[in-house]
CSV table of C-alpha atoms in Angstrom, one decimal:
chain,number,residue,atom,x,y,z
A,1,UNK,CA,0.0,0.0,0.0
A,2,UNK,CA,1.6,3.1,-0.9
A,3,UNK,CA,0.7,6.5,0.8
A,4,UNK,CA,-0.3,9.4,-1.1
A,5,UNK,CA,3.2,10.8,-1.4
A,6,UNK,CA,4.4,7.8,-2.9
A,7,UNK,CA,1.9,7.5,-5.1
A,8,UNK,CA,2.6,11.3,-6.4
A,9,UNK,CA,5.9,10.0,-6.9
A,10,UNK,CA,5.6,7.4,-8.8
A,11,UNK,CA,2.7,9.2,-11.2
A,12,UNK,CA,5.5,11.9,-11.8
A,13,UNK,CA,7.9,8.8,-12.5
A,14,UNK,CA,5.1,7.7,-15.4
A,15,UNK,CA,4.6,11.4,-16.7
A,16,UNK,CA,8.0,11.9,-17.1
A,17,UNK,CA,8.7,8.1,-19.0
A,18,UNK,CA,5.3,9.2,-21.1
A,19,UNK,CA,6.6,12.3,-21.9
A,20,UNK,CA,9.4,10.7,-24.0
A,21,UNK,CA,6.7,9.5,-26.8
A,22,UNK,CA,6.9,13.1,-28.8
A,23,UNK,CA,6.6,13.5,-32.6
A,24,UNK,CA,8.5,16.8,-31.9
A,25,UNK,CA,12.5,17.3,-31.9
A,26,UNK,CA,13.2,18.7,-28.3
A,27,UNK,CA,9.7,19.4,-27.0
A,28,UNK,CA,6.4,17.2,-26.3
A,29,UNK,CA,4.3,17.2,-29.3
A,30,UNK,CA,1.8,13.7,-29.6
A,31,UNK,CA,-0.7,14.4,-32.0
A,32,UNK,CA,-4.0,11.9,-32.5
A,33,UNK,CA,-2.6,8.8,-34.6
A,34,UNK,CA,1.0,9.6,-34.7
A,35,UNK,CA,3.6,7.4,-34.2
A,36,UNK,CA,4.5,9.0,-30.9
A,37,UNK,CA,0.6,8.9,-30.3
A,38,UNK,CA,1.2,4.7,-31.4
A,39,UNK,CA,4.3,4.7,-28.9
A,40,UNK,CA,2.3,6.1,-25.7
A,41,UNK,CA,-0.4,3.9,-26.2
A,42,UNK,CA,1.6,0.9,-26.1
A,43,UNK,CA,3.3,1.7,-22.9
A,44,UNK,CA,-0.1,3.0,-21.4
A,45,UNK,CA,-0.8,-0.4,-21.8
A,46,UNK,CA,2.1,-2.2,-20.5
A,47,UNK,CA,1.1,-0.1,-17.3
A,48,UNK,CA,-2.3,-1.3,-17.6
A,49,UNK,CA,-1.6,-4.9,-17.8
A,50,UNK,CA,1.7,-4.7,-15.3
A,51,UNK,CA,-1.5,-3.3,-12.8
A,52,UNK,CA,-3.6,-6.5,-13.4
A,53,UNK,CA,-6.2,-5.7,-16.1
A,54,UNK,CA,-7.2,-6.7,-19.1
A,55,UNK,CA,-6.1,-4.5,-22.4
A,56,UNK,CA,-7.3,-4.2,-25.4
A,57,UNK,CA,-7.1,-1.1,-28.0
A,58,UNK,CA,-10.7,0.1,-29.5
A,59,UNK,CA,-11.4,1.1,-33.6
A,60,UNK,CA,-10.7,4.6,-32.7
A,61,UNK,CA,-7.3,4.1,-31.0
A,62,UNK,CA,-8.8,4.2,-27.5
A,63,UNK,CA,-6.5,1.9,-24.9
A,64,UNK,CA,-9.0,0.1,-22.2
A,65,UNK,CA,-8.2,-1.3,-19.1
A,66,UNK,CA,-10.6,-3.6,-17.8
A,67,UNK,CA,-10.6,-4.8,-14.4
A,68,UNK,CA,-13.6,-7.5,-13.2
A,69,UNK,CA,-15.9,-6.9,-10.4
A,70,UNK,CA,-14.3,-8.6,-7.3
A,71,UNK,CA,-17.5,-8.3,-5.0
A,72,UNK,CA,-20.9,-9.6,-5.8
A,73,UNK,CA,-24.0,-7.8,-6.4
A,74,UNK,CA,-26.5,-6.3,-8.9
A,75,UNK,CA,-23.9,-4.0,-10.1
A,76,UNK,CA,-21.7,-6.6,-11.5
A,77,UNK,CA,-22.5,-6.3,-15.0
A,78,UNK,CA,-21.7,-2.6,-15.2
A,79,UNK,CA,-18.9,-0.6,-15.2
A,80,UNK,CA,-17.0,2.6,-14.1
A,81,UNK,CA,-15.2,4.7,-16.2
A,82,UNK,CA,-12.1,6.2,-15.5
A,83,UNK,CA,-9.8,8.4,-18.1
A,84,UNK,CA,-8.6,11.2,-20.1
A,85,UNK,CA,-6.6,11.7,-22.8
A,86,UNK,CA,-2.7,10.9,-24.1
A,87,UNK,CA,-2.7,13.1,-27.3
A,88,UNK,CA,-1.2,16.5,-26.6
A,89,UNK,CA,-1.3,20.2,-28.5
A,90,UNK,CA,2.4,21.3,-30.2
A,91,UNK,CA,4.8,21.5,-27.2
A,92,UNK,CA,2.9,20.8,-24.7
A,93,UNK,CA,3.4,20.3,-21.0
A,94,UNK,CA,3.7,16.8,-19.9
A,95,UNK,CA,0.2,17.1,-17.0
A,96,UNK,CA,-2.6,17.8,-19.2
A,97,UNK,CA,-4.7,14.4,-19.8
A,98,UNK,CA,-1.5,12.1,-19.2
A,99,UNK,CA,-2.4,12.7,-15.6
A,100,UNK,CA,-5.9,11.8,-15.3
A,101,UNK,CA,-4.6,7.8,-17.0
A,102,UNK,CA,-1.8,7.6,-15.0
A,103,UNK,CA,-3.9,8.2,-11.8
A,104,UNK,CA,-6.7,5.5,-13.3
A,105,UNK,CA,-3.8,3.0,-13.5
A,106,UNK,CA,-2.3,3.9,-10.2
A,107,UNK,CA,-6.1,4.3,-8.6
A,108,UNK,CA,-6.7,0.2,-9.9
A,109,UNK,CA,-3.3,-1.0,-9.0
A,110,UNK,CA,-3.6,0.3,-5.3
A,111,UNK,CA,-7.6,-0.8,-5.2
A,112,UNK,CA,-6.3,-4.1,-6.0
A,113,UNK,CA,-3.4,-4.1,-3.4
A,114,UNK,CA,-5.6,-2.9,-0.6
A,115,UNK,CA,-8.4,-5.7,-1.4
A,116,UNK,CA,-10.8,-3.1,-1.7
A,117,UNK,CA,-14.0,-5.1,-3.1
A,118,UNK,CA,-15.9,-3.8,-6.0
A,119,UNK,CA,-19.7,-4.8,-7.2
A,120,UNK,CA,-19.0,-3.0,-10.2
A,121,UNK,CA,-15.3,-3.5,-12.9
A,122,UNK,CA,-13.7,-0.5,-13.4
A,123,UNK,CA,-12.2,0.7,-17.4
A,124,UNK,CA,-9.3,2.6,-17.3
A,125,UNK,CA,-9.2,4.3,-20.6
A,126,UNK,CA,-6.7,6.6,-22.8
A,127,UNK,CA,-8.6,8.7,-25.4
A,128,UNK,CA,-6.8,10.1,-28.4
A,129,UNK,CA,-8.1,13.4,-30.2
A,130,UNK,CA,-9.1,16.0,-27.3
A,131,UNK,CA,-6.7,18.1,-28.2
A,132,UNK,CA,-8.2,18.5,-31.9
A,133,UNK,CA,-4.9,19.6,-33.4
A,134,UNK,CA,-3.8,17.0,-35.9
A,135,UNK,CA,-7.2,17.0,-37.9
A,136,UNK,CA,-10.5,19.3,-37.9
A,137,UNK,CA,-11.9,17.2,-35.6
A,138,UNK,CA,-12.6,16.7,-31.6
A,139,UNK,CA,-13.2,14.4,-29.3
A,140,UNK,CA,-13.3,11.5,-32.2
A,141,UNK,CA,-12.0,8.5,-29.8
A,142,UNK,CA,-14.3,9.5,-26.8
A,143,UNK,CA,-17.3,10.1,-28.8
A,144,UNK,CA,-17.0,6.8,-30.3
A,145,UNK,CA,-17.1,5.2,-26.7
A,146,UNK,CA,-19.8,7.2,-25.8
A,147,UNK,CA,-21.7,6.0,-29.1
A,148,UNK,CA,-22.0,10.1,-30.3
A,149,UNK,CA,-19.4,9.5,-33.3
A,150,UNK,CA,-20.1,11.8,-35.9
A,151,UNK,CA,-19.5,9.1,-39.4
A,152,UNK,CA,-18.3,11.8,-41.3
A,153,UNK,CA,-15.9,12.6,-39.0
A,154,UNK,CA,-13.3,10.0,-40.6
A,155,UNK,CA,-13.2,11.4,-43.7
A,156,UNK,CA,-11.4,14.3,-41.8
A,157,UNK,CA,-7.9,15.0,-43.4
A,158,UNK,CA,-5.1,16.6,-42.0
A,159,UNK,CA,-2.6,19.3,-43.3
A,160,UNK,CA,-0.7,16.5,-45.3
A,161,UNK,CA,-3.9,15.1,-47.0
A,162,UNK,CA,-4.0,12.4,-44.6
A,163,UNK,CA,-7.9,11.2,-43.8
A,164,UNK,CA,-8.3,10.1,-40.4
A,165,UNK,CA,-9.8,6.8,-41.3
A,166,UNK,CA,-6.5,5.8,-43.3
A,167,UNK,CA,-4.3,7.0,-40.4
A,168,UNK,CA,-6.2,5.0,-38.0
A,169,UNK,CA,-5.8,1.8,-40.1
A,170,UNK,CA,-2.0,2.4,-39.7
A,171,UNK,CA,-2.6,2.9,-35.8
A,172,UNK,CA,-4.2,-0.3,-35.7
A,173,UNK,CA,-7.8,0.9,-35.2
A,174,UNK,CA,-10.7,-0.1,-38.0
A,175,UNK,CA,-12.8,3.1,-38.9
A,176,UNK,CA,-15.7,0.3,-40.5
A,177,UNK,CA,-15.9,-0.9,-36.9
A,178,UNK,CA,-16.5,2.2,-35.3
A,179,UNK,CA,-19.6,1.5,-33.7
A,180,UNK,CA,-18.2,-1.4,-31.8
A,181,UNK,CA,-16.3,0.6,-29.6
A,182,UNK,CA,-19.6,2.4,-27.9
A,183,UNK,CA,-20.8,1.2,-24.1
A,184,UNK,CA,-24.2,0.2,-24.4
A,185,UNK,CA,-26.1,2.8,-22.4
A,186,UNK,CA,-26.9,0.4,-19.1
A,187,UNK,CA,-23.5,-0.9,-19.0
A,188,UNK,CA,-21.5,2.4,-17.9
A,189,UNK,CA,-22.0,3.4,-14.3
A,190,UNK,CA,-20.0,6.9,-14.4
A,191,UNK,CA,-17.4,8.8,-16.1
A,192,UNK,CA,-14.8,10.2,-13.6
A,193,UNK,CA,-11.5,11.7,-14.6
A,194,UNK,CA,-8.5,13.8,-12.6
A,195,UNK,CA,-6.9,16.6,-14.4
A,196,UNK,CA,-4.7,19.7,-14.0
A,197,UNK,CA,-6.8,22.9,-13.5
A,198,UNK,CA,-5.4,24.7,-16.5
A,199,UNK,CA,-6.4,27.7,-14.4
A,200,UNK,CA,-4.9,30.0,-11.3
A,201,UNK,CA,-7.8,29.5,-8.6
A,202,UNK,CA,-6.6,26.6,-6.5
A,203,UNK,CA,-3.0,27.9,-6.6
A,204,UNK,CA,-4.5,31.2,-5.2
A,205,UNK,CA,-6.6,29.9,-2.7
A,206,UNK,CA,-4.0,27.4,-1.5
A,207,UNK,CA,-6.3,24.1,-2.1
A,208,UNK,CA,-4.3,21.1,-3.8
A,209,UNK,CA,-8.1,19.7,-5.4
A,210,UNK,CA,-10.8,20.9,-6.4
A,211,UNK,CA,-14.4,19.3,-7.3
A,212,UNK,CA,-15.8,20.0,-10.3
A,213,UNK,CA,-19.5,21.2,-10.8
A,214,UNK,CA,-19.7,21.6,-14.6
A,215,UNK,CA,-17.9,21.9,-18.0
A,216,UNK,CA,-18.3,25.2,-18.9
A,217,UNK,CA,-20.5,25.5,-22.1
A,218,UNK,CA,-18.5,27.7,-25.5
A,219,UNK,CA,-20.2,29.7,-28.2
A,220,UNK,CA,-17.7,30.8,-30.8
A,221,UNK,CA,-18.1,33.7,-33.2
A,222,UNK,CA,-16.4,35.7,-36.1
A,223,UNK,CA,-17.5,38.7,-36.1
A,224,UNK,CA,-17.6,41.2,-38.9
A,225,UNK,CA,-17.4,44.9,-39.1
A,226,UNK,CA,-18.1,46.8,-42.2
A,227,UNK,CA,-17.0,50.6,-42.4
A,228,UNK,CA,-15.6,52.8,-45.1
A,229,UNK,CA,-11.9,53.4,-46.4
A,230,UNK,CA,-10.8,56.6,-47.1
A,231,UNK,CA,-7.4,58.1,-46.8
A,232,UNK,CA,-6.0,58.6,-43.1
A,233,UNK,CA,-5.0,62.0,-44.2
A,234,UNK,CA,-7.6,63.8,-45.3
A,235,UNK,CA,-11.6,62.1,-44.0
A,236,UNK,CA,-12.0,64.2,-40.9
A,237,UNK,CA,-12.1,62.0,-37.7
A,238,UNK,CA,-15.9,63.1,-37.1
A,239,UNK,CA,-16.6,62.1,-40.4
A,240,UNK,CA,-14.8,58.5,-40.4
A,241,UNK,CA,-17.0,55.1,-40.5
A,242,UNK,CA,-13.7,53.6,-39.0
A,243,UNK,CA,-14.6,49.9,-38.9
A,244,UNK,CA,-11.5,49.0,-36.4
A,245,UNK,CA,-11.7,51.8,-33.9
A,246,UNK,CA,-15.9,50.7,-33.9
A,247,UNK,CA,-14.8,47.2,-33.4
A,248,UNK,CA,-12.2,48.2,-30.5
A,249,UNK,CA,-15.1,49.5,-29.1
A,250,UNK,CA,-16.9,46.3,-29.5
A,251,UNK,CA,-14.3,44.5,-28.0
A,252,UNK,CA,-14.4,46.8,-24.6
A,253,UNK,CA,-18.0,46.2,-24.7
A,254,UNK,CA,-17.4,42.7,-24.1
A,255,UNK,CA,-14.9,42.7,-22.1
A,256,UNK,CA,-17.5,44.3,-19.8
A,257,UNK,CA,-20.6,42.0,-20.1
A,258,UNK,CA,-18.1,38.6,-19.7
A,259,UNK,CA,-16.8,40.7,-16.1
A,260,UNK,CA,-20.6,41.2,-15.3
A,261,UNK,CA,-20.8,37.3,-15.6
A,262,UNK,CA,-18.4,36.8,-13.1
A,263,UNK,CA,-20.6,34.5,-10.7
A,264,UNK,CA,-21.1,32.5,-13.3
A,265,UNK,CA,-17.2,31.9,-14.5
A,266,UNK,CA,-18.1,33.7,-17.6
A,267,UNK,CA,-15.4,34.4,-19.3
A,268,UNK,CA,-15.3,36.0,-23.5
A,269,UNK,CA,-12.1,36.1,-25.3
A,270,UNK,CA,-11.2,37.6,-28.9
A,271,UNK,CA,-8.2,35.9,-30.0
A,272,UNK,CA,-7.8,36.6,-33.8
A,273,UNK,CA,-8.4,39.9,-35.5
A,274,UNK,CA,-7.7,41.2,-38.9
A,275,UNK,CA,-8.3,44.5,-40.8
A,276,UNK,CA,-8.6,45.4,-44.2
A,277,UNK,CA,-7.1,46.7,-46.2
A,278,UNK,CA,-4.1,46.7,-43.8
A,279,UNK,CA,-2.3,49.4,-45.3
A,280,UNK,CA,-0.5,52.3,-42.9
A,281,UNK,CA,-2.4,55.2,-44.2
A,282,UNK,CA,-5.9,53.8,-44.9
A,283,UNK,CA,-8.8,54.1,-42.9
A,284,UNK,CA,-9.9,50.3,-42.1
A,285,UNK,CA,-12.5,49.3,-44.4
A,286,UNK,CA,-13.4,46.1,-42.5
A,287,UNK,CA,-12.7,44.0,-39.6
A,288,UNK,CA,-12.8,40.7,-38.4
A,289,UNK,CA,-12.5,39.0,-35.2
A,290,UNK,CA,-13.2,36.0,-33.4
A,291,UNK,CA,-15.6,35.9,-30.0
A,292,UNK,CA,-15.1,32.8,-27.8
A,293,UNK,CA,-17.4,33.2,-24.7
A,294,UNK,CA,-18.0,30.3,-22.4
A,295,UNK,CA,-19.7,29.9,-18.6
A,296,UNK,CA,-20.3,27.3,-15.7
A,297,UNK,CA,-24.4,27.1,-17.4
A,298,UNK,CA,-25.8,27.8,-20.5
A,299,UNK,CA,-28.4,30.3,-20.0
A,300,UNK,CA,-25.8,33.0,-18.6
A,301,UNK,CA,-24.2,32.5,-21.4
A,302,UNK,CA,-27.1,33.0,-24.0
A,303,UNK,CA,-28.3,35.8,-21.8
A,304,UNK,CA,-24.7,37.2,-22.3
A,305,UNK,CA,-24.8,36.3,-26.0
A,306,UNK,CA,-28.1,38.0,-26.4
A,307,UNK,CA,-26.7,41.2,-24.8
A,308,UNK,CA,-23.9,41.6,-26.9
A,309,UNK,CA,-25.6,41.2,-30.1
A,310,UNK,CA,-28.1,44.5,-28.8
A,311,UNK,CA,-24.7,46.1,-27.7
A,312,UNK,CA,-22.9,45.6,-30.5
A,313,UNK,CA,-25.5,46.9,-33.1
A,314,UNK,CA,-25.8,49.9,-31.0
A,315,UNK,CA,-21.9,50.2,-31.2
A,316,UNK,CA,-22.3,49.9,-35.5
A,317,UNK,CA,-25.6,52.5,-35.3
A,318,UNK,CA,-23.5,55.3,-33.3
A,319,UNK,CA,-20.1,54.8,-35.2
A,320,UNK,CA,-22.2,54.7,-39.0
A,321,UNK,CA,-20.7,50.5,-39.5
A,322,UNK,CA,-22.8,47.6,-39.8
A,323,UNK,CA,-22.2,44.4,-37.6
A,324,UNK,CA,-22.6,40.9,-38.6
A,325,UNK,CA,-21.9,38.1,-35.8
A,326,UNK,CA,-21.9,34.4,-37.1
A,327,UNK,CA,-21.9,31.6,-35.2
A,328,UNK,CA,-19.4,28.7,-35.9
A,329,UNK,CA,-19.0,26.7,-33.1
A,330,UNK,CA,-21.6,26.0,-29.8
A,331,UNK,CA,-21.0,23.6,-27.3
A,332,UNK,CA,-23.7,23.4,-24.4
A,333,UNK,CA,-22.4,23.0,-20.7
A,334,UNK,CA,-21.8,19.5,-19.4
A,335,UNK,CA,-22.7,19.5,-15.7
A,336,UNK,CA,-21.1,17.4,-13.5
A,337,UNK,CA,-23.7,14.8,-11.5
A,338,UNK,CA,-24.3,15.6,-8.0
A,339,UNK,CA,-23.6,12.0,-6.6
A,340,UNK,CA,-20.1,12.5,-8.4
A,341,UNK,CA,-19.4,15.8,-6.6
A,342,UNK,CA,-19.9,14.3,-3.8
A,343,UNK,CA,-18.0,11.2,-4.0
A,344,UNK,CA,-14.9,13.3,-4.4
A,345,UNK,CA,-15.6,16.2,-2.1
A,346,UNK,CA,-15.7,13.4,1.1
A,347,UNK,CA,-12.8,11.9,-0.7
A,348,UNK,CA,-11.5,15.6,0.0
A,349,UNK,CA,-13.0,15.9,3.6
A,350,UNK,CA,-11.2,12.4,4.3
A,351,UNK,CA,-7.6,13.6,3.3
A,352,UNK,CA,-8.0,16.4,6.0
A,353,UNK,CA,-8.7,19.1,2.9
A,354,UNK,CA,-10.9,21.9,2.6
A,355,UNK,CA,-13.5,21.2,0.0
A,356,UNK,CA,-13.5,23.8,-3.0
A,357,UNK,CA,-15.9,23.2,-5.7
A,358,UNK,CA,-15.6,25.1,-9.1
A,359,UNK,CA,-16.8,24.9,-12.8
A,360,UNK,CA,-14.3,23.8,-15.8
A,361,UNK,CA,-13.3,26.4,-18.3
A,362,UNK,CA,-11.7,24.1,-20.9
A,363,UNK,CA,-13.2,21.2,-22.5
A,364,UNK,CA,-12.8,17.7,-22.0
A,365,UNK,CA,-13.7,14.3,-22.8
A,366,UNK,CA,-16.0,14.3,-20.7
A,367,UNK,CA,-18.1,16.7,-23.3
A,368,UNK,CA,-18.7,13.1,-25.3
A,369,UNK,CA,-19.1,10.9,-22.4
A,370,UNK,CA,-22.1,12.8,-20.9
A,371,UNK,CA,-23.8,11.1,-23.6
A,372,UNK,CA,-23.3,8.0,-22.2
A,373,UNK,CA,-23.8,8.7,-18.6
A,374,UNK,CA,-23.1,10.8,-15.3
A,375,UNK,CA,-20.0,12.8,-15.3
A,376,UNK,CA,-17.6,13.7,-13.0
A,377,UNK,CA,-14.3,15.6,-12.9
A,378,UNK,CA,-11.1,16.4,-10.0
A,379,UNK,CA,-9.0,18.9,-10.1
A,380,UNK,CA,-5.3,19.0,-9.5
A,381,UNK,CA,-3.9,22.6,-8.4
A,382,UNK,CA,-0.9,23.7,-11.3
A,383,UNK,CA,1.7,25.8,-10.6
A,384,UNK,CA,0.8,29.4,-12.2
A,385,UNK,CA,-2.7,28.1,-14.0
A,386,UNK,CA,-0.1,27.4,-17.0
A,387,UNK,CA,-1.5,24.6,-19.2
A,388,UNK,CA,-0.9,24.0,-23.1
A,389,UNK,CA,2.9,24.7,-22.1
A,390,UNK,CA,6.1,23.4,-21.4
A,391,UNK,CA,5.9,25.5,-18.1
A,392,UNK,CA,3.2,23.3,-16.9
A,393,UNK,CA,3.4,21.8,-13.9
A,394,UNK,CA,1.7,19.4,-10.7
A,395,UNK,CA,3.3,19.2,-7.3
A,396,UNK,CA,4.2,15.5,-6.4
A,397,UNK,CA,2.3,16.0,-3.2
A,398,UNK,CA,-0.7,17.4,-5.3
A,399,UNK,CA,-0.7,14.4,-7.8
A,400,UNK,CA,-0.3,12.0,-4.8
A,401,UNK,CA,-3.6,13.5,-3.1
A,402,UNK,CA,-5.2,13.5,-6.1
A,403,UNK,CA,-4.7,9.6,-6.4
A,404,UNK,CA,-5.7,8.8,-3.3
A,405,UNK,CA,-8.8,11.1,-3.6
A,406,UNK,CA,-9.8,9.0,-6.8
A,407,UNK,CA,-9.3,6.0,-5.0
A,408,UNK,CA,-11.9,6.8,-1.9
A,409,UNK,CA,-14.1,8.0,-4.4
A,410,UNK,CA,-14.5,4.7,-6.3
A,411,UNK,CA,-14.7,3.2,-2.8
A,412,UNK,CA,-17.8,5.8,-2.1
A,413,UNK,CA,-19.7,4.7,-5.1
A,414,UNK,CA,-18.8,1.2,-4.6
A,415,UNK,CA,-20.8,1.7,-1.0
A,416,UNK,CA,-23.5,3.6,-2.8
A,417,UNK,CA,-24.1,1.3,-5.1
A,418,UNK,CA,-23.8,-1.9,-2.6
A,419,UNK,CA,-26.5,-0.4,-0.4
A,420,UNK,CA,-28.5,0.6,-3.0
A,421,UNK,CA,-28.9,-2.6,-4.9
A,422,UNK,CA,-27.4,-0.8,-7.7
A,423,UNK,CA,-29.5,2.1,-8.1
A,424,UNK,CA,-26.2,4.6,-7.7
């Protein structure tokens, strides 16, 4: 039985070896399908079978660990999920998803070693494609568990011409048996998974975990500003129908409804802008930019949508512009089931630590696997918020904790569903 601090160890020991497997020279870069991607997944399930399960690798490149129900009871035929992901963005950090399958594999191991009985088996799985970077897709290998698989999805192709289904064949997986690799509906008991925070508030509060109430919900825009050009010499300023100094208005505007939304985690980003015609001494004719706006619930986040789309308009009527905002992405929030919280917020009580509960602002596989059943996420405090970066970083204590945390929470629902006659 290893305490928590060994355990932190030995996940950093498994990060570290994992984060060898990099399609990049000098910096970790796995992307869905890769050979590094093919690499990872093979010692992912070394581990697996080194901590007593049974392995086997899905049509979409997902690696499962299957461990049997060791207790009887009506819960014996279904199982709980445990995972995240082992495909990264371009030099990444070496926390982000790894961690959440090397604390499943560690979690099992140790449940095993402590003869903790279960009614239910327990799949440790490593999901390929939440990082969305090698092809226009997301979420590909946990959709397909969760049976949501989009078809046309694997006629995806990459920057090189590449289509997904052809790159999968050379991973080993079989795009014509993609449906196979879905959970039938009354077989999957929960979806739990440990990540990083990707985000300051833990560090700042000085709480190692946090419990996760929801997946925030996204809407993505491009938004268009129309104006005039003229020549930045000579149109008067009170006569301009500037379309970038209307749209930095827009931008302020937002700025301002997403602060308003602060009990809701609301948060609105513009990441990409562009004016046209670009040229030193000429009025901007036209701008572009993106609008990525996201919250702990959806209808904040329509409310906020709805308000911007009045505020903006008003912005285009004073400064003589017109304003166009098109959606192109929208992705309602996954909440995170109330029996789950729970599980790992007494996990949290029984490690001595205060109980913090907080809503995701990044996405995660757990997006697709809400379609399958209950979800639930813990968070691991990182050092700065830093994610998506070589700088990122989880305390060996931390990590440790966090295992141990998963560990009593599997033991919780094991209880639940034990006195329950499996109605957990």
């Amino acid at each position: 039985m290893r305490t928590p601090t060994k355990l932190g160890i030995r996940a950093e020991a498994m990060l570290a070896e994992l984060a060898a497997f990099s399609d990049g020279d000098g910096n970790l870069t796995r992307l869905y399908l890769s050979p590094a991607h093919r690499a990872a997944a093979d010692r992912v399930a070394a581990w697996m079978r080194d901590a007593g399960l049974d392995v086997g690798l899905d049509a979409l490149g997902t690696v499962r660990g299957r461990l049997k129900p060791t207790a009887p009871g009506r819960a014996g035929n279904r199982r709980l999920l445990i995972g995240s992901h082992i495909d990264t963005v371009v030099n990444a950090g070496r926390y982000d998803g790894m961690l959440g399958v090397v604390a499943g594999i560690l979690a099992v191991e140790e449940i095993r070693a402590r003869g903790i009985e279960l009614p239910f088996g327990v799949d440790v799985l490593a999901f390929g494609d939440e990082e969305g970077v090698r092809f226009p897709t997301t979420l590909v290998s946990s959709s397909a568990v969760a049976g949501c698989l989009v078809p046309s999805d694997l006629d995806a192709r990459d920057a090189d011409g590449i289509a997904l289904r052809d790159a999968l064949v050379a991973f080993g997986g079989d795009p014509d048996a993609a449906s196979s690799a879905a959970y039938a509906r009354d077989e999957a008991l929960a979806y739990i998974e440990v990540h990083i925070e990707q985000g300051p508030v833990l560090e700042a509060e000085g709480l190692p975990l946090g419990v996760v109430t929801s997946i925030a919900g996204q809407s993505r825009f491009s938004v268009t500003v129309a104006g005039e050009a003229g020549h930045a010499g000579t149109v008067p300023m009170a006569l301009r129908r500037d379309a970038l100094a209307a749209g930095a208005a827009m931008m302020l505007a937002i700025e301002e409804v997403a602060r308003a939304g602060g009990a809701h985690q609301m948060v609105a980003t513009v990441g990409r802008l562009a004016a046209r015609p670009g040229a030193v001494n000429v009025i901007p004719a036209e701008v572009v930019f993106t609008l990525d706006i996201r919250a702990d619930a959806d209808a904040p986040r329509l409310a906020a949508i709805a308000e911007l789309q009045t505020r903006l308009q008003a912005i285009a009527n004073d400064r003589g512009v017109s304003v166009t905002m098109e959606k192109f992405y929208e992705s309602p929030t996954t909440p995170c089931a109330p029996r789950l919280q729970e599980a790992f917020a007494e996990a949290a009580r029984d490690l001595g630590l205060a109980e913090r509960r907080l809503a995701s602002g990044a996405g995660h596989d757990g997006h697709a696997l809400h379609h399958l059943t209950d979800v639930g996420m813990l968070f691991v405090r990182c050092r700065g918020g830093i994610s998506h970066n070589p700088a990122e970083f989880a305390a060996i204590d931390d990590m440790g904790l966090a295992v141990e945390a998963l560990i009593k929470a599997v033991e919780r629902l094991a209880a639940d569903a034990a006195s329950s006659g499996d109605r957990t």
